[in-house]
CSV table of C-alpha atoms and ligand atoms in Angstrom, one decimal:
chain,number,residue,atom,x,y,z
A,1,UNK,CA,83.1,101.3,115.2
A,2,UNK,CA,85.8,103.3,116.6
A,3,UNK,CA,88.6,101.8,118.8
A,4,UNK,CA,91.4,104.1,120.1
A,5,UNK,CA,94.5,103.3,122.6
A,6,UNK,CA,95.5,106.2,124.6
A,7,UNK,CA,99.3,105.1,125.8
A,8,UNK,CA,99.3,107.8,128.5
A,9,UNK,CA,103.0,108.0,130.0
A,10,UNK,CA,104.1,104.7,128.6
A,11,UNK,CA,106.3,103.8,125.4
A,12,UNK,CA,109.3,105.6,124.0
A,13,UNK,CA,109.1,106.6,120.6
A,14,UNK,CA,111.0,103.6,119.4
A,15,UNK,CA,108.6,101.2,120.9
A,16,UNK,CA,105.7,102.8,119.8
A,17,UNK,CA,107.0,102.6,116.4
A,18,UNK,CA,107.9,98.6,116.5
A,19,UNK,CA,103.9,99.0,117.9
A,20,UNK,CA,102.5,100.5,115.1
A,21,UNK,CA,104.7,97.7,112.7
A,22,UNK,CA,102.7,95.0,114.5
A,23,UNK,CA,99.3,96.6,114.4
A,24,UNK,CA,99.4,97.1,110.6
A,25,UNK,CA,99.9,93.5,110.0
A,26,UNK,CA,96.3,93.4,110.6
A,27,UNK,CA,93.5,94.5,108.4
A,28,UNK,CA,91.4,97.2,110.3
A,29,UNK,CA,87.8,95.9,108.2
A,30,UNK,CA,86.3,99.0,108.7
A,31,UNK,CA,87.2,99.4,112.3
A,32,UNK,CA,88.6,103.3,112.6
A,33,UNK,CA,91.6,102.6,114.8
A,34,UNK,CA,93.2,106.1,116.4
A,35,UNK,CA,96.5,105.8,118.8
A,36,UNK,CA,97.3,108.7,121.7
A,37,UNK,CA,101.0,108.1,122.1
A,38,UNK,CA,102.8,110.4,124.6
A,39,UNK,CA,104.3,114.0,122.7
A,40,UNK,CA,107.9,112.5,122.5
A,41,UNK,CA,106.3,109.8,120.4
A,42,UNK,CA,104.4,111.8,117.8
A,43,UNK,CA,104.6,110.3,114.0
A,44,UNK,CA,103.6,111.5,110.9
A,45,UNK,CA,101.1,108.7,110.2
A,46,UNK,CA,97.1,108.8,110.5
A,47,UNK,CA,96.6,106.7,112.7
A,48,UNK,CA,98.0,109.0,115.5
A,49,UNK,CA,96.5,111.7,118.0
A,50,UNK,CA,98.1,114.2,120.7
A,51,UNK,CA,96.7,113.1,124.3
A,52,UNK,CA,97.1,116.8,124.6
A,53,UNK,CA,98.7,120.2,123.3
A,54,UNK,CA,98.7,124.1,124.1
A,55,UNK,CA,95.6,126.2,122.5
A,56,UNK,CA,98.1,128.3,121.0
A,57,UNK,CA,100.5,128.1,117.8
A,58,UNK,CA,103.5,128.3,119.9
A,59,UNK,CA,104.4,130.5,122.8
A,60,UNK,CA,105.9,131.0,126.3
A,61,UNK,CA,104.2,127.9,128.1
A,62,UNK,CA,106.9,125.5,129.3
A,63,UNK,CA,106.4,122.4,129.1
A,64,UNK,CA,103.7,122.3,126.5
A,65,UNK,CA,103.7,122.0,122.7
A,66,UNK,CA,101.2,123.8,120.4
A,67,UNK,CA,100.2,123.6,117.2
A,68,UNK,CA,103.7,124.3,115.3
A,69,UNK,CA,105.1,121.4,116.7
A,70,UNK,CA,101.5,119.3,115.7
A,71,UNK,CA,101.7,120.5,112.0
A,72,UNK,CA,105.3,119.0,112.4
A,73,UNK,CA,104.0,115.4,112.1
A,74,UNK,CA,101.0,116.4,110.2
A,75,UNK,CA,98.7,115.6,113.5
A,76,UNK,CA,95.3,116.0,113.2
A,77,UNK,CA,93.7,114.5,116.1
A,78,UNK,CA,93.8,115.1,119.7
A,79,UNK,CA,92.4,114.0,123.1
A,80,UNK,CA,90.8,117.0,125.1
A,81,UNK,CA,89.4,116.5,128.6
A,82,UNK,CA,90.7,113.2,129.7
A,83,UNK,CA,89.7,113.1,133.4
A,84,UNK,CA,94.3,112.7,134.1
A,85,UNK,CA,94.4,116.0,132.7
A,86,UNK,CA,91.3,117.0,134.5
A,87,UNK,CA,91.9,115.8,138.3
A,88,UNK,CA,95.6,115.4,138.1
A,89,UNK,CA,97.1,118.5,136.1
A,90,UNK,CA,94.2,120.8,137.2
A,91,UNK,CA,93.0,121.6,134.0
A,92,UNK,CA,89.7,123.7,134.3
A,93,UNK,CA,86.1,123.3,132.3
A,94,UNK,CA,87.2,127.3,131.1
A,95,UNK,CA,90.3,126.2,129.7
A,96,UNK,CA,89.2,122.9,128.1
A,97,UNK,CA,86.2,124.8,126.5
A,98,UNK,CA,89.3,127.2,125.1
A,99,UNK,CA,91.0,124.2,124.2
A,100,UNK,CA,88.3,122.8,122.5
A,101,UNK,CA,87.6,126.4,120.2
A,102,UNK,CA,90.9,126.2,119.3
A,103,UNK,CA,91.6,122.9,117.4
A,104,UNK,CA,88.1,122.8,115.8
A,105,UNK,CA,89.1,126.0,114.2
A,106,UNK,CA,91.9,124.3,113.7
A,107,UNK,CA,89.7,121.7,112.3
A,108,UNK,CA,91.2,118.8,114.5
A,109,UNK,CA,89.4,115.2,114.9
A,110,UNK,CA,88.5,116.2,118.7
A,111,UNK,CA,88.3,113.1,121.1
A,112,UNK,CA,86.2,114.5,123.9
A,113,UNK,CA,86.1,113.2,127.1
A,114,UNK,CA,83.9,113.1,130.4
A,115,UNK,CA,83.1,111.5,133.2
A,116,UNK,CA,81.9,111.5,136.6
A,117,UNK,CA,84.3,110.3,139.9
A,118,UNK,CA,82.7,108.0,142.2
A,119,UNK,CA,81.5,110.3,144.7
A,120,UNK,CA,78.9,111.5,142.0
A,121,UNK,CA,77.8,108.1,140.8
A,122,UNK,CA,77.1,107.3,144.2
A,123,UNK,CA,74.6,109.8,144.0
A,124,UNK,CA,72.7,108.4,141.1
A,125,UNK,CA,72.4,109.0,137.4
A,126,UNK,CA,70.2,112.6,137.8
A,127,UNK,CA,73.4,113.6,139.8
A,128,UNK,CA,75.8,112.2,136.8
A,129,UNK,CA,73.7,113.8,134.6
A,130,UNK,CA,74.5,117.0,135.9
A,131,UNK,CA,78.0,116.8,136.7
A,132,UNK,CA,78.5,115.4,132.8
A,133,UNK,CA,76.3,118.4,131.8
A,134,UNK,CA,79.1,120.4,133.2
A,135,UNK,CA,81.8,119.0,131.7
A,136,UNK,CA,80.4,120.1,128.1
A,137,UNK,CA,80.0,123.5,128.9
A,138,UNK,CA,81.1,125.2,125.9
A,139,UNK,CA,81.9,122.7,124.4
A,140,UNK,CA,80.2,122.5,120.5
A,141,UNK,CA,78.7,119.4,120.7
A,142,UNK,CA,77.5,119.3,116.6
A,143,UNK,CA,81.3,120.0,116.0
A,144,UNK,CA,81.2,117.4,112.5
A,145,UNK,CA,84.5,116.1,113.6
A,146,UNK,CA,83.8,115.1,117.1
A,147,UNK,CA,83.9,112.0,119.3
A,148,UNK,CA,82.4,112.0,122.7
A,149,UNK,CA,84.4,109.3,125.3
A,150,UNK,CA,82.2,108.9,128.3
A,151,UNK,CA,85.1,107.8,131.0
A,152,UNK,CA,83.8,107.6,134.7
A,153,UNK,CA,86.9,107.9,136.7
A,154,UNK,CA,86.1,105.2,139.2
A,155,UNK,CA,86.6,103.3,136.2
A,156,UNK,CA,89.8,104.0,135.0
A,157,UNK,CA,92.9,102.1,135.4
A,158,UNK,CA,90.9,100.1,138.2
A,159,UNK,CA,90.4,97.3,136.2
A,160,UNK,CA,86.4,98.0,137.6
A,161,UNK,CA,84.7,98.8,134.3
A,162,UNK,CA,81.1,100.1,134.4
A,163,UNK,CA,78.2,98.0,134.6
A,164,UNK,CA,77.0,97.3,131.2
A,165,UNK,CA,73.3,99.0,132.6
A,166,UNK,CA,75.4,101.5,134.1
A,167,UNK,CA,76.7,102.3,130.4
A,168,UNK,CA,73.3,102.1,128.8
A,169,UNK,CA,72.0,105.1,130.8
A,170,UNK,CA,74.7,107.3,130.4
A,171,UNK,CA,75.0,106.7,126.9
A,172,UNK,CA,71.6,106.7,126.1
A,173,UNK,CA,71.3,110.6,128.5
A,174,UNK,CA,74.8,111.8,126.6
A,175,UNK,CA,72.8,110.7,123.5
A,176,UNK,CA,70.2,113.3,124.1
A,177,UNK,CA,73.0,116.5,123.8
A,178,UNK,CA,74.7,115.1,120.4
A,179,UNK,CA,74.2,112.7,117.4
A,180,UNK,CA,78.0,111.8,117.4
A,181,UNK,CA,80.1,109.0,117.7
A,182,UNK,CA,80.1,108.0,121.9
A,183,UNK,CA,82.6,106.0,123.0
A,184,UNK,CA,83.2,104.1,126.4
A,185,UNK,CA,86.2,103.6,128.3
A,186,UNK,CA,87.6,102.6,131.5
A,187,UNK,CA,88.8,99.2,132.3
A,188,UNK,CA,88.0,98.3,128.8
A,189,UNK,CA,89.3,94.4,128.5
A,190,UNK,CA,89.7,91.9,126.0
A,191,UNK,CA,87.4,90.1,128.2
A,192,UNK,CA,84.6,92.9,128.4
A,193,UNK,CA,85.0,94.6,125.0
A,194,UNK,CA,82.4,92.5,123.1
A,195,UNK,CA,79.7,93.5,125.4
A,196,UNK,CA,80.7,96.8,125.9
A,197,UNK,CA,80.3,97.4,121.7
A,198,UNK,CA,76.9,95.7,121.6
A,199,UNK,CA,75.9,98.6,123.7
A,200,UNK,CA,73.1,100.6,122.5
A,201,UNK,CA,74.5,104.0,121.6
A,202,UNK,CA,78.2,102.4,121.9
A,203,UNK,CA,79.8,103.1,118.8
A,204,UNK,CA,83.6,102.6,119.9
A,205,UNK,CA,85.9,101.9,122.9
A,206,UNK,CA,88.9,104.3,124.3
A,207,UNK,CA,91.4,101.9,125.7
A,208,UNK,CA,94.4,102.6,128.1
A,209,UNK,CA,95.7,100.1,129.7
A,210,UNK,CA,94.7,96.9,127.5
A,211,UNK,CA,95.9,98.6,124.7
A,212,UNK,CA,99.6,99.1,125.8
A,213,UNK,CA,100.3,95.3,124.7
A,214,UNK,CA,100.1,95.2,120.8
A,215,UNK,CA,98.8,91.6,120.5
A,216,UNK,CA,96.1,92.1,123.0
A,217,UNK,CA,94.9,95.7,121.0
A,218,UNK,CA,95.0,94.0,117.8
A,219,UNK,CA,92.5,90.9,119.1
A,220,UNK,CA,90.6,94.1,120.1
A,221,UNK,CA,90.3,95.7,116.7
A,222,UNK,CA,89.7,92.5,115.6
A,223,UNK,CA,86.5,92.1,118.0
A,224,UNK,CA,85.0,95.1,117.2
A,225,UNK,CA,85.2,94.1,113.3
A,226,UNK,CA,82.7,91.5,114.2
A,227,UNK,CA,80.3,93.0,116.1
A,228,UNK,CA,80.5,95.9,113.9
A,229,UNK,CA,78.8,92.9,111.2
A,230,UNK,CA,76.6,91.8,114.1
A,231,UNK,CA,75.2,95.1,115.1
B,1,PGA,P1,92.0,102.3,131.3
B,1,PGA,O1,92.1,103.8,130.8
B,1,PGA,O2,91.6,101.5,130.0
B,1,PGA,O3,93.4,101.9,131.7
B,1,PGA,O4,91.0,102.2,132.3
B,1,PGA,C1,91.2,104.4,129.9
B,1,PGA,C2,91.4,105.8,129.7
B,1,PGA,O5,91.9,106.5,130.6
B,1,PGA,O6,91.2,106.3,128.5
């Protein structure tokens, strides 16, 4: 069972620090944990992932960071294709996909996200289907150290999750294109997570919002443990 907190824009690199204090006071029982702080709070701990860096070592491309300033905390984990990065900062399938090459040569732990926005769900799940098939467009999808997120954007930050039948579909279609780890997010809750991860073809959660208050990601982590016995 995988459960990851992506902070987004929120948390200096103090607090993330007193955070990640708090959260180890907790044993994980087999529950891989992974935290997306934002760049200015990168640490050199394992626990910790880039929501997002430059394909390139280092370079003229203001207002990114690359690879050089990665290897700086030893970071070797990142989120690629989060729908934010996606709708809001324009990021094409062409330059995901490039994204993507890069830090598996790289040999990076690649979170990988998709997900359809509402106009597209509307349409059914053939339609989904399709616009999901899109968004893995080269995209190695046996890369060993990859995690598929499935994310519908109509769900994020809305505090409207997916239907749990919703989920099952999807997950059980995104199962047909790879054999790894899929997780869910959007609107992930302490109040939803339990029958989110019993799932079929649910193997972890990607949290934002929830997981920006320690206590409430730790009662998470904590969660998953048991239906990781119970599954
Ligand atoms: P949310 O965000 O939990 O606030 O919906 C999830 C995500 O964007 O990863």
């Amino acid at each position: 069972m995988i459960v990851a907190a992506n902070f987004k824009m929120h948390k200096t690199r103090k607090e993330v620090k007193k955070y990640l204090e708090e959260l180890k006071n907790i044993k994980f029982n087999g529950v891989k944990v992974a935290i997306f702080p934002p760049q200015s709070a990168l640490f050199e701990d394992k626990i910790i992932g880039a929501q997002n860096a430059y394909p390139a070592i280092n370079g003229a491309y203001t207002g990114e960071i690359g690879l050089e300033q990665l290897n700086e905390f030893n970071i070797k984990r990142i989120l690629i294709g989060h729908s934010e990065r996606r709708h809001i900062l324009g990021e094409t399938q062409e330059f995901i996909a490039k994204k993507f090459e890069f830090f598996k040569n790289e040999g990076f732990e690649i979170f990988y996200c998709i997900g359809e926005p509402l106009e597209i769900r509307e349409k059914g799940i053939e339609a989904v289907i399709e616009y999901l098939k899109g968004q893995i467009e080269g995209i190695d999808l046996g890369y060993e150290k990859l995690i598929v997120a499935y994310e519908p954007v109509w769900a994020i930050g809305t505090g409207v999750s997916a239907k749990i039948e919703q989920i099952k579909k999807t997950h059980a279609e995104i199962r047909k294109f790879t054999s790894k780890p899929l997780l869910y997010g959007g609107s992930v809750k302490l109040n939803n997570i339990e029958e989110i991860l019993s799932i079929e073809n649910v193997d972890g959660v990607l949290v934002g919002s929830a997981s920006l208050d320690v206590n409430v990601f730790k009662e998470m982590i904590e969660k998953a443990a048991e239906c990781k016995i119970s599954k």
